[in-house]
Amino acid sequence: MTNSFREFSKAKALLCIGTNMTEAHPVASYFVKQAVENGATLIVVDPRRHALADFAQIHAQIKVGSDIAFLNGLMRVLVEEDLYDKPYVSENCEGFEELKAKVMEMPLEEAAKISGVEVDLIQRIARTLATAKPAMACYTLGITEHTCGKNNVMSVANLQMLLGNVGVEFGGVNPLRGQNNVQGACDMGALPNVFPGYQRVTDPAVIQKFEKAWGVTGLPAEVGLTIPEIMDGLPTKQIRAFYIYGENLATTEPNISHVEKSLTAAEFIVCQDIFLNETTRFAHVVLPAAAWGEDEGTFTSSERRVNRVRKFKTPPGDAKPSWWIFKELAARFAQEWPSISGQELWDNEISVLAPALGGIKYARIEQDGLQWPCPNEEHPGTGFMHRGGKFSRGKGLFTAVSWTPPAEVADDEFPLVLSTGRRLFHYHTRTQTGRSGLDQVLSEELADISPADAQEHGVVDGQMIVLESRRGRVNIRARVSDRIPKGLVWASFHFLEGNANWLTNNVFDPTTKTAEYKACAVRIRKAS
Amino acid sequence: MPQITVNGRVVEAKQGETILSALDREGIRVPTLCHVKGLEPRGACRVCLVEVEGFRGLVPSCSYPVSDGMKIHTHSERALEARRTIVELLLADHPDDCLYCQKSYDCELRSLAESLGIHQRRFRNTSEPHKLDLSNSFIVRDEAKCILCGRCVAVCNSVVVNEVLNFGNRGAKAKIICDTDVPMGLSTCVMCGACVQACPVGALTEKKAMTKGRSNETRVVRTTCPYCGVGCQLNVQLNGEDLVRVTGVENAEPNRGSLCVKGRFGYDFPYAKDRLTTPLIRENGELRPASWDEALDLVASKLKQIIAESGPKAIGGVSCARSTNEDNYSMQKLFRAVLKSPNLDHCART
């Protein structure tokens, strides 16, 4: 997030696109709803009329996978009607002419046809955004989990720059992160292309810096493989050993049958986890890790805030903190690592090596955490980034993008679109919520379908249906809901049985390698 | 800037603020029951009454604005007597079961009675038998203990904006209702528990804390929620190493006391009986227990063998977005500095 949660409730306007905050980030949704109570304009753009839409002045019920057509349509109106922030764009941005040419390519009527949002509603939203400024744009996986995920993100950024909404308080481009520490895992360089602090693995100066700090030579100087590429490398033996730390890949990845084939083909799998799960079925060695509450450390939240995580219980049996396990393995390769606690790792290594974290030390985050960039120990942290439209790269770059459809669209054989996500009462594959009493609130997968599709297939609420895609088939209970538009089926991946990932399409955004969890073609019928 | 005098002390106040807000800043404590900081005052409970010189009646400090020259007495005999009577009236229809009440040591009504020197019931006992609503998976309601302060209604509607709780009926029949007066478990409640955290008495309590011991035996550890990426700050209340309850840290960024159902109630998993407690090695298709040395030696030797035969790029890894920064840092260091493999990723994009 370029901006902070504390701005939400005081925002003048919010554009929430592809984010079902009330279920996936409930506390953030409280702030959005408070903003509405305080008079803010809320625009929700989502195929489902989810709970936040009840609070919105405008809900644009777009078709799955049509975001760029819709956003380009908005930008076309802003340009055509001269409603964009001209001084901001000319002072702080580049690439405007290319963007203008791109958004003028598609007539509004066509944008309306693709997105299912009528021309006058596109115009109304554009005009509302031009007047109710600044607006905070918030999104989640509804934007990223598409084969055009990267372009979707670019498109949201384009809109916000065109409106002059980046680099101001109560504005910004704000992706809400799904996991407690997915931001931190990125910041720590658990990515194939960067060291901690987003320092490129291909930069010789950076390599030299890390070789010196770690007392080693020969750090790999190339960009590594992403999860889907590693998985695809297992059957071909390009990847012979797979170290899986705290991920239940056998349930979370798209097209479970394909995933199971890959994992079965692996020569050597190490799982480091807190429970046996669907993935440990394929493990050759399982290492027991300490869980949340059993060690000292930090998580970094969506708003770039580094928060303390504290120990309040002893790990069971022989379970050990993960850093200890990695350190012990390093020792077996004759490397002695110096740090022996979360605090030593952070204070003496991480915050020394990552410039944006340099000013964050445990002693400073005993109470509220600090938001990076925080380059030195006198720095108060950064609530919102790119202040005054001053971007890290200099000028904000418009990246003109065209709409592309999902890899698989509805057809005669599979006439419905399946979109997937998370529900309020569970979290991912339930390794945590399933053991915390939340199963009593939601004990099985459900498929949300529209009343019209239910009627067409003779299905009533609560009945079992067969939900089928080209990749798999599940028996699942139907939940008939008027929050779902005709033609859409919505399901989650919390339980192995009925899991939507038996059906999802293992196709990926070419750059980010994010899978298209949000769109594939399915059909339904009553279970016999 | 209005200047006021409080208990003989001159205090600078801010234009338009309430007396309570000025007192609060100066560290002068006046009790409240219905007040929720940051929300519009409702002046419902009247225990914050103070005496202002020249005013005919006592004024509720939570809702009365300051004006220049005000001379305020927060603990005059008149103010104390009024507070005492109000609390005695509240106690009149409140059950006397503090001994068994989960809120016992945290009860604001009990604490207030004590601080006002109330040692026995003055008015006829009109308390009703317990009316437990156990229909919600995580929250227990007991209407008999409700003092109608309305804090739960305030937080449900104005803080978490879930709009489930409200006042129903009127006069002596007034009560707090869920939706159209349905049991909480059948209502639209999403179990965020904000009402439980706001309740000053034992009318709303956590079901899971029922058998976990009383709070004077506990300690509190502040930490960060293990669920989504909002980063809510939690106070984990513990009895030894047993988790009693989780509450949101008031005034902390970003959540300022609020939580959701997962953050507040989804905390049992580290205690689950099926936790992994020892390394396991697969042998003849089955996982069998092993020592750390045996397991780590096996992992190291297998990785060494693969590196020797196929190079470091034949190793791939996935790090964990639920674990700490320090653990993630250590894993990427293992891959880069030790194994020399560039193939490390995590679920960043999903």
PDB file of N, CA and C in Angstrom, chain A residues 465-503:
ATOM      1  N   ILE A 465     -24.595 -30.025  -5.700  1.00  0.00           N
ATOM      2  CA  ILE A 465     -24.485 -29.950  -7.155  1.00  0.00           C
ATOM      3  C   ILE A 465     -23.132 -30.511  -7.582  1.00  0.00           C
ATOM      4  N   VAL A 466     -23.032 -30.834  -8.849  1.00  0.00           N
ATOM      5  CA  VAL A 466     -21.741 -31.195  -9.420  1.00  0.00           C
ATOM      6  C   VAL A 466     -21.235 -29.954 -10.154  1.00  0.00           C
ATOM      7  N   LEU A 467     -20.049 -29.532  -9.768  1.00  0.00           N
ATOM      8  CA  LEU A 467     -19.433 -28.355 -10.383  1.00  0.00           C
ATOM      9  C   LEU A 467     -18.216 -28.860 -11.128  1.00  0.00           C
ATOM     10  N   GLU A 468     -18.128 -28.517 -12.390  1.00  0.00           N
ATOM     11  CA  GLU A 468     -17.160 -29.199 -13.236  1.00  0.00           C
ATOM     12  C   GLU A 468     -16.458 -28.213 -14.163  1.00  0.00           C
ATOM     13  N   SER A 469     -15.134 -28.388 -14.300  1.00  0.00           N
ATOM     14  CA  SER A 469     -14.397 -27.622 -15.311  1.00  0.00           C
ATOM     15  C   SER A 469     -13.644 -28.620 -16.176  1.00  0.00           C
ATOM     16  N   ARG A 470     -12.838 -28.130 -17.099  1.00  0.00           N
ATOM     17  CA  ARG A 470     -12.068 -29.045 -17.954  1.00  0.00           C
ATOM     18  C   ARG A 470     -11.017 -29.816 -17.156  1.00  0.00           C
ATOM     19  N   ARG A 471     -10.742 -29.368 -15.931  1.00  0.00           N
ATOM     20  CA  ARG A 471      -9.666 -29.986 -15.166  1.00  0.00           C
ATOM     21  C   ARG A 471     -10.131 -30.882 -14.030  1.00  0.00           C
ATOM     22  N   GLY A 472     -11.368 -30.723 -13.653  1.00  0.00           N
ATOM     23  CA  GLY A 472     -11.814 -31.540 -12.531  1.00  0.00           C
ATOM     24  C   GLY A 472     -13.281 -31.341 -12.231  1.00  0.00           C
ATOM     25  N   ARG A 473     -13.716 -32.051 -11.200  1.00  0.00           N
ATOM     26  CA  ARG A 473     -15.128 -32.056 -10.870  1.00  0.00           C
ATOM     27  C   ARG A 473     -15.249 -32.185  -9.355  1.00  0.00           C
ATOM     28  N   VAL A 474     -16.138 -31.418  -8.750  1.00  0.00           N
ATOM     29  CA  VAL A 474     -16.378 -31.564  -7.308  1.00  0.00           C
ATOM     30  C   VAL A 474     -17.880 -31.640  -7.039  1.00  0.00           C
ATOM     31  N   ASN A 475     -18.200 -32.341  -5.967  1.00  0.00           N
ATOM     32  CA  ASN A 475     -19.558 -32.308  -5.437  1.00  0.00           C
ATOM     33  C   ASN A 475     -19.569 -31.239  -4.361  1.00  0.00           C
ATOM     34  N   ILE A 476     -20.486 -30.343  -4.445  1.00  0.00           N
ATOM     35  CA  ILE A 476     -20.451 -29.194  -3.548  1.00  0.00           C
ATOM     36  C   ILE A 476     -21.865 -28.692  -3.300  1.00  0.00           C
ATOM     37  N   ARG A 477     -22.077 -28.126  -2.102  1.00  0.00           N
ATOM     38  CA  ARG A 477     -23.420 -27.646  -1.758  1.00  0.00           C
ATOM     39  C   ARG A 477     -23.639 -26.260  -2.379  1.00  0.00           C
ATOM     40  N   ALA A 478     -24.777 -26.070  -2.987  1.00  0.00           N
ATOM     41  CA  ALA A 478     -25.072 -24.784  -3.620  1.00  0.00           C
ATOM     42  C   ALA A 478     -25.637 -23.808  -2.601  1.00  0.00           C
ATOM     43  N   ARG A 479     -25.182 -22.582  -2.697  1.00  0.00           N
ATOM     44  CA  ARG A 479     -25.807 -21.516  -1.904  1.00  0.00           C
ATOM     45  C   ARG A 479     -26.360 -20.509  -2.910  1.00  0.00           C
ATOM     46  N   VAL A 480     -27.650 -20.432  -2.965  1.00  0.00           N
ATOM     47  CA  VAL A 480     -28.280 -19.548  -3.945  1.00  0.00           C
ATOM     48  C   VAL A 480     -28.335 -18.147  -3.345  1.00  0.00           C
ATOM     49  N   SER A 481     -27.757 -17.195  -4.070  1.00  0.00           N
ATOM     50  CA  SER A 481     -27.640 -15.855  -3.501  1.00  0.00           C
ATOM     51  C   SER A 481     -27.864 -14.795  -4.568  1.00  0.00           C
ATOM     52  N   ASP A 482     -28.682 -13.817  -4.215  1.00  0.00           N
ATOM     53  CA  ASP A 482     -28.932 -12.753  -5.194  1.00  0.00           C
ATOM     54  C   ASP A 482     -27.775 -11.750  -5.238  1.00  0.00           C
ATOM     55  N   ARG A 483     -26.716 -12.043  -4.492  1.00  0.00           N
ATOM     56  CA  ARG A 483     -25.510 -11.210  -4.579  1.00  0.00           C
ATOM     57  C   ARG A 483     -24.618 -11.642  -5.746  1.00  0.00           C
ATOM     58  N   ILE A 484     -24.992 -12.772  -6.354  1.00  0.00           N
ATOM     59  CA  ILE A 484     -24.205 -13.314  -7.462  1.00  0.00           C
ATOM     60  C   ILE A 484     -24.957 -13.036  -8.764  1.00  0.00           C
ATOM     61  N   PRO A 485     -24.276 -12.495  -9.774  1.00  0.00           N
ATOM     62  CA  PRO A 485     -24.974 -12.262 -11.041  1.00  0.00           C
ATOM     63  C   PRO A 485     -25.130 -13.563 -11.823  1.00  0.00           C
ATOM     64  N   LYS A 486     -26.086 -13.580 -12.700  1.00  0.00           N
ATOM     65  CA  LYS A 486     -26.282 -14.746 -13.560  1.00  0.00           C
ATOM     66  C   LYS A 486     -25.003 -15.006 -14.338  1.00  0.00           C
ATOM     67  N   GLY A 487     -24.668 -16.271 -14.450  1.00  0.00           N
ATOM     68  CA  GLY A 487     -23.473 -16.634 -15.225  1.00  0.00           C
ATOM     69  C   GLY A 487     -22.228 -16.832 -14.374  1.00  0.00           C
ATOM     70  N   LEU A 488     -22.300 -16.466 -13.088  1.00  0.00           N
ATOM     71  CA  LEU A 488     -21.116 -16.579 -12.215  1.00  0.00           C
ATOM     72  C   LEU A 488     -21.334 -17.657 -11.146  1.00  0.00           C
ATOM     73  N   VAL A 489     -20.272 -18.404 -10.873  1.00  0.00           N
ATOM     74  CA  VAL A 489     -20.246 -19.301  -9.715  1.00  0.00           C
ATOM     75  C   VAL A 489     -19.075 -18.848  -8.869  1.00  0.00           C
ATOM     76  N   TRP A 490     -19.271 -18.791  -7.570  1.00  0.00           N
ATOM     77  CA  TRP A 490     -18.166 -18.340  -6.709  1.00  0.00           C
ATOM     78  C   TRP A 490     -17.918 -19.391  -5.632  1.00  0.00           C
ATOM     79  N   ALA A 491     -16.652 -19.768  -5.448  1.00  0.00           N
ATOM     80  CA  ALA A 491     -16.317 -20.797  -4.452  1.00  0.00           C
ATOM     81  C   ALA A 491     -14.948 -20.516  -3.845  1.00  0.00           C
ATOM     82  N   SER A 492     -14.632 -21.249  -2.767  1.00  0.00           N
ATOM     83  CA  SER A 492     -13.370 -21.007  -2.066  1.00  0.00           C
ATOM     84  C   SER A 492     -12.527 -22.280  -2.043  1.00  0.00           C
ATOM     85  N   PHE A 493     -11.384 -22.200  -1.366  1.00  0.00           N
ATOM     86  CA  PHE A 493     -10.449 -23.336  -1.381  1.00  0.00           C
ATOM     87  C   PHE A 493     -10.049 -23.721   0.040  1.00  0.00           C
ATOM     88  N   HIS A 494     -11.034 -23.683   0.952  1.00  0.00           N
ATOM     89  CA  HIS A 494     -10.704 -23.931   2.357  1.00  0.00           C
ATOM     90  C   HIS A 494     -10.624 -25.415   2.712  1.00  0.00           C
ATOM     91  N   PHE A 495     -11.429 -26.233   2.035  1.00  0.00           N
ATOM     92  CA  PHE A 495     -11.476 -27.664   2.343  1.00  0.00           C
ATOM     93  C   PHE A 495     -10.933 -28.439   1.144  1.00  0.00           C
ATOM     94  N   LEU A 496     -10.267 -29.567   1.407  1.00  0.00           N
ATOM     95  CA  LEU A 496      -9.745 -30.343   0.280  1.00  0.00           C
ATOM     96  C   LEU A 496     -10.919 -30.862  -0.554  1.00  0.00           C
ATOM     97  N   GLU A 497     -11.947 -31.348   0.151  1.00  0.00           N
ATOM     98  CA  GLU A 497     -13.124 -31.844  -0.555  1.00  0.00           C
ATOM     99  C   GLU A 497     -13.948 -30.656  -1.051  1.00  0.00           C
ATOM    100  N   GLY A 498     -14.287 -30.685  -2.300  1.00  0.00           N
ATOM    101  CA  GLY A 498     -15.072 -29.582  -2.852  1.00  0.00           C
ATOM    102  C   GLY A 498     -14.234 -28.350  -3.145  1.00  0.00           C
ATOM    103  N   ASN A 499     -12.925 -28.479  -3.013  1.00  0.00           N
ATOM    104  CA  ASN A 499     -12.025 -27.351  -3.191  1.00  0.00           C
ATOM    105  C   ASN A 499     -12.085 -26.811  -4.625  1.00  0.00           C
ATOM    106  N   ALA A 500     -12.202 -25.504  -4.721  1.00  0.00           N
ATOM    107  CA  ALA A 500     -12.309 -24.885  -6.049  1.00  0.00           C
ATOM    108  C   ALA A 500     -11.050 -25.117  -6.890  1.00  0.00           C
ATOM    109  N   ASN A 501      -9.939 -25.413  -6.231  1.00  0.00           N
ATOM    110  CA  ASN A 501      -8.697 -25.582  -6.995  1.00  0.00           C
ATOM    111  C   ASN A 501      -8.611 -26.919  -7.735  1.00  0.00           C
ATOM    112  N   TRP A 502      -9.593 -27.789  -7.553  1.00  0.00           N
ATOM    113  CA  TRP A 502      -9.671 -28.939  -8.450  1.00  0.00           C
ATOM    114  C   TRP A 502     -10.067 -28.458  -9.848  1.00  0.00           C
ATOM    115  N   LEU A 503     -10.676 -27.272  -9.882  1.00  0.00           N
ATOM    116  CA  LEU A 503     -11.270 -26.774 -11.123  1.00  0.00           C
ATOM    117  C   LEU A 503     -10.484 -25.640 -11.764  1.00  0.00           C
TER     118      LEU A 503
END
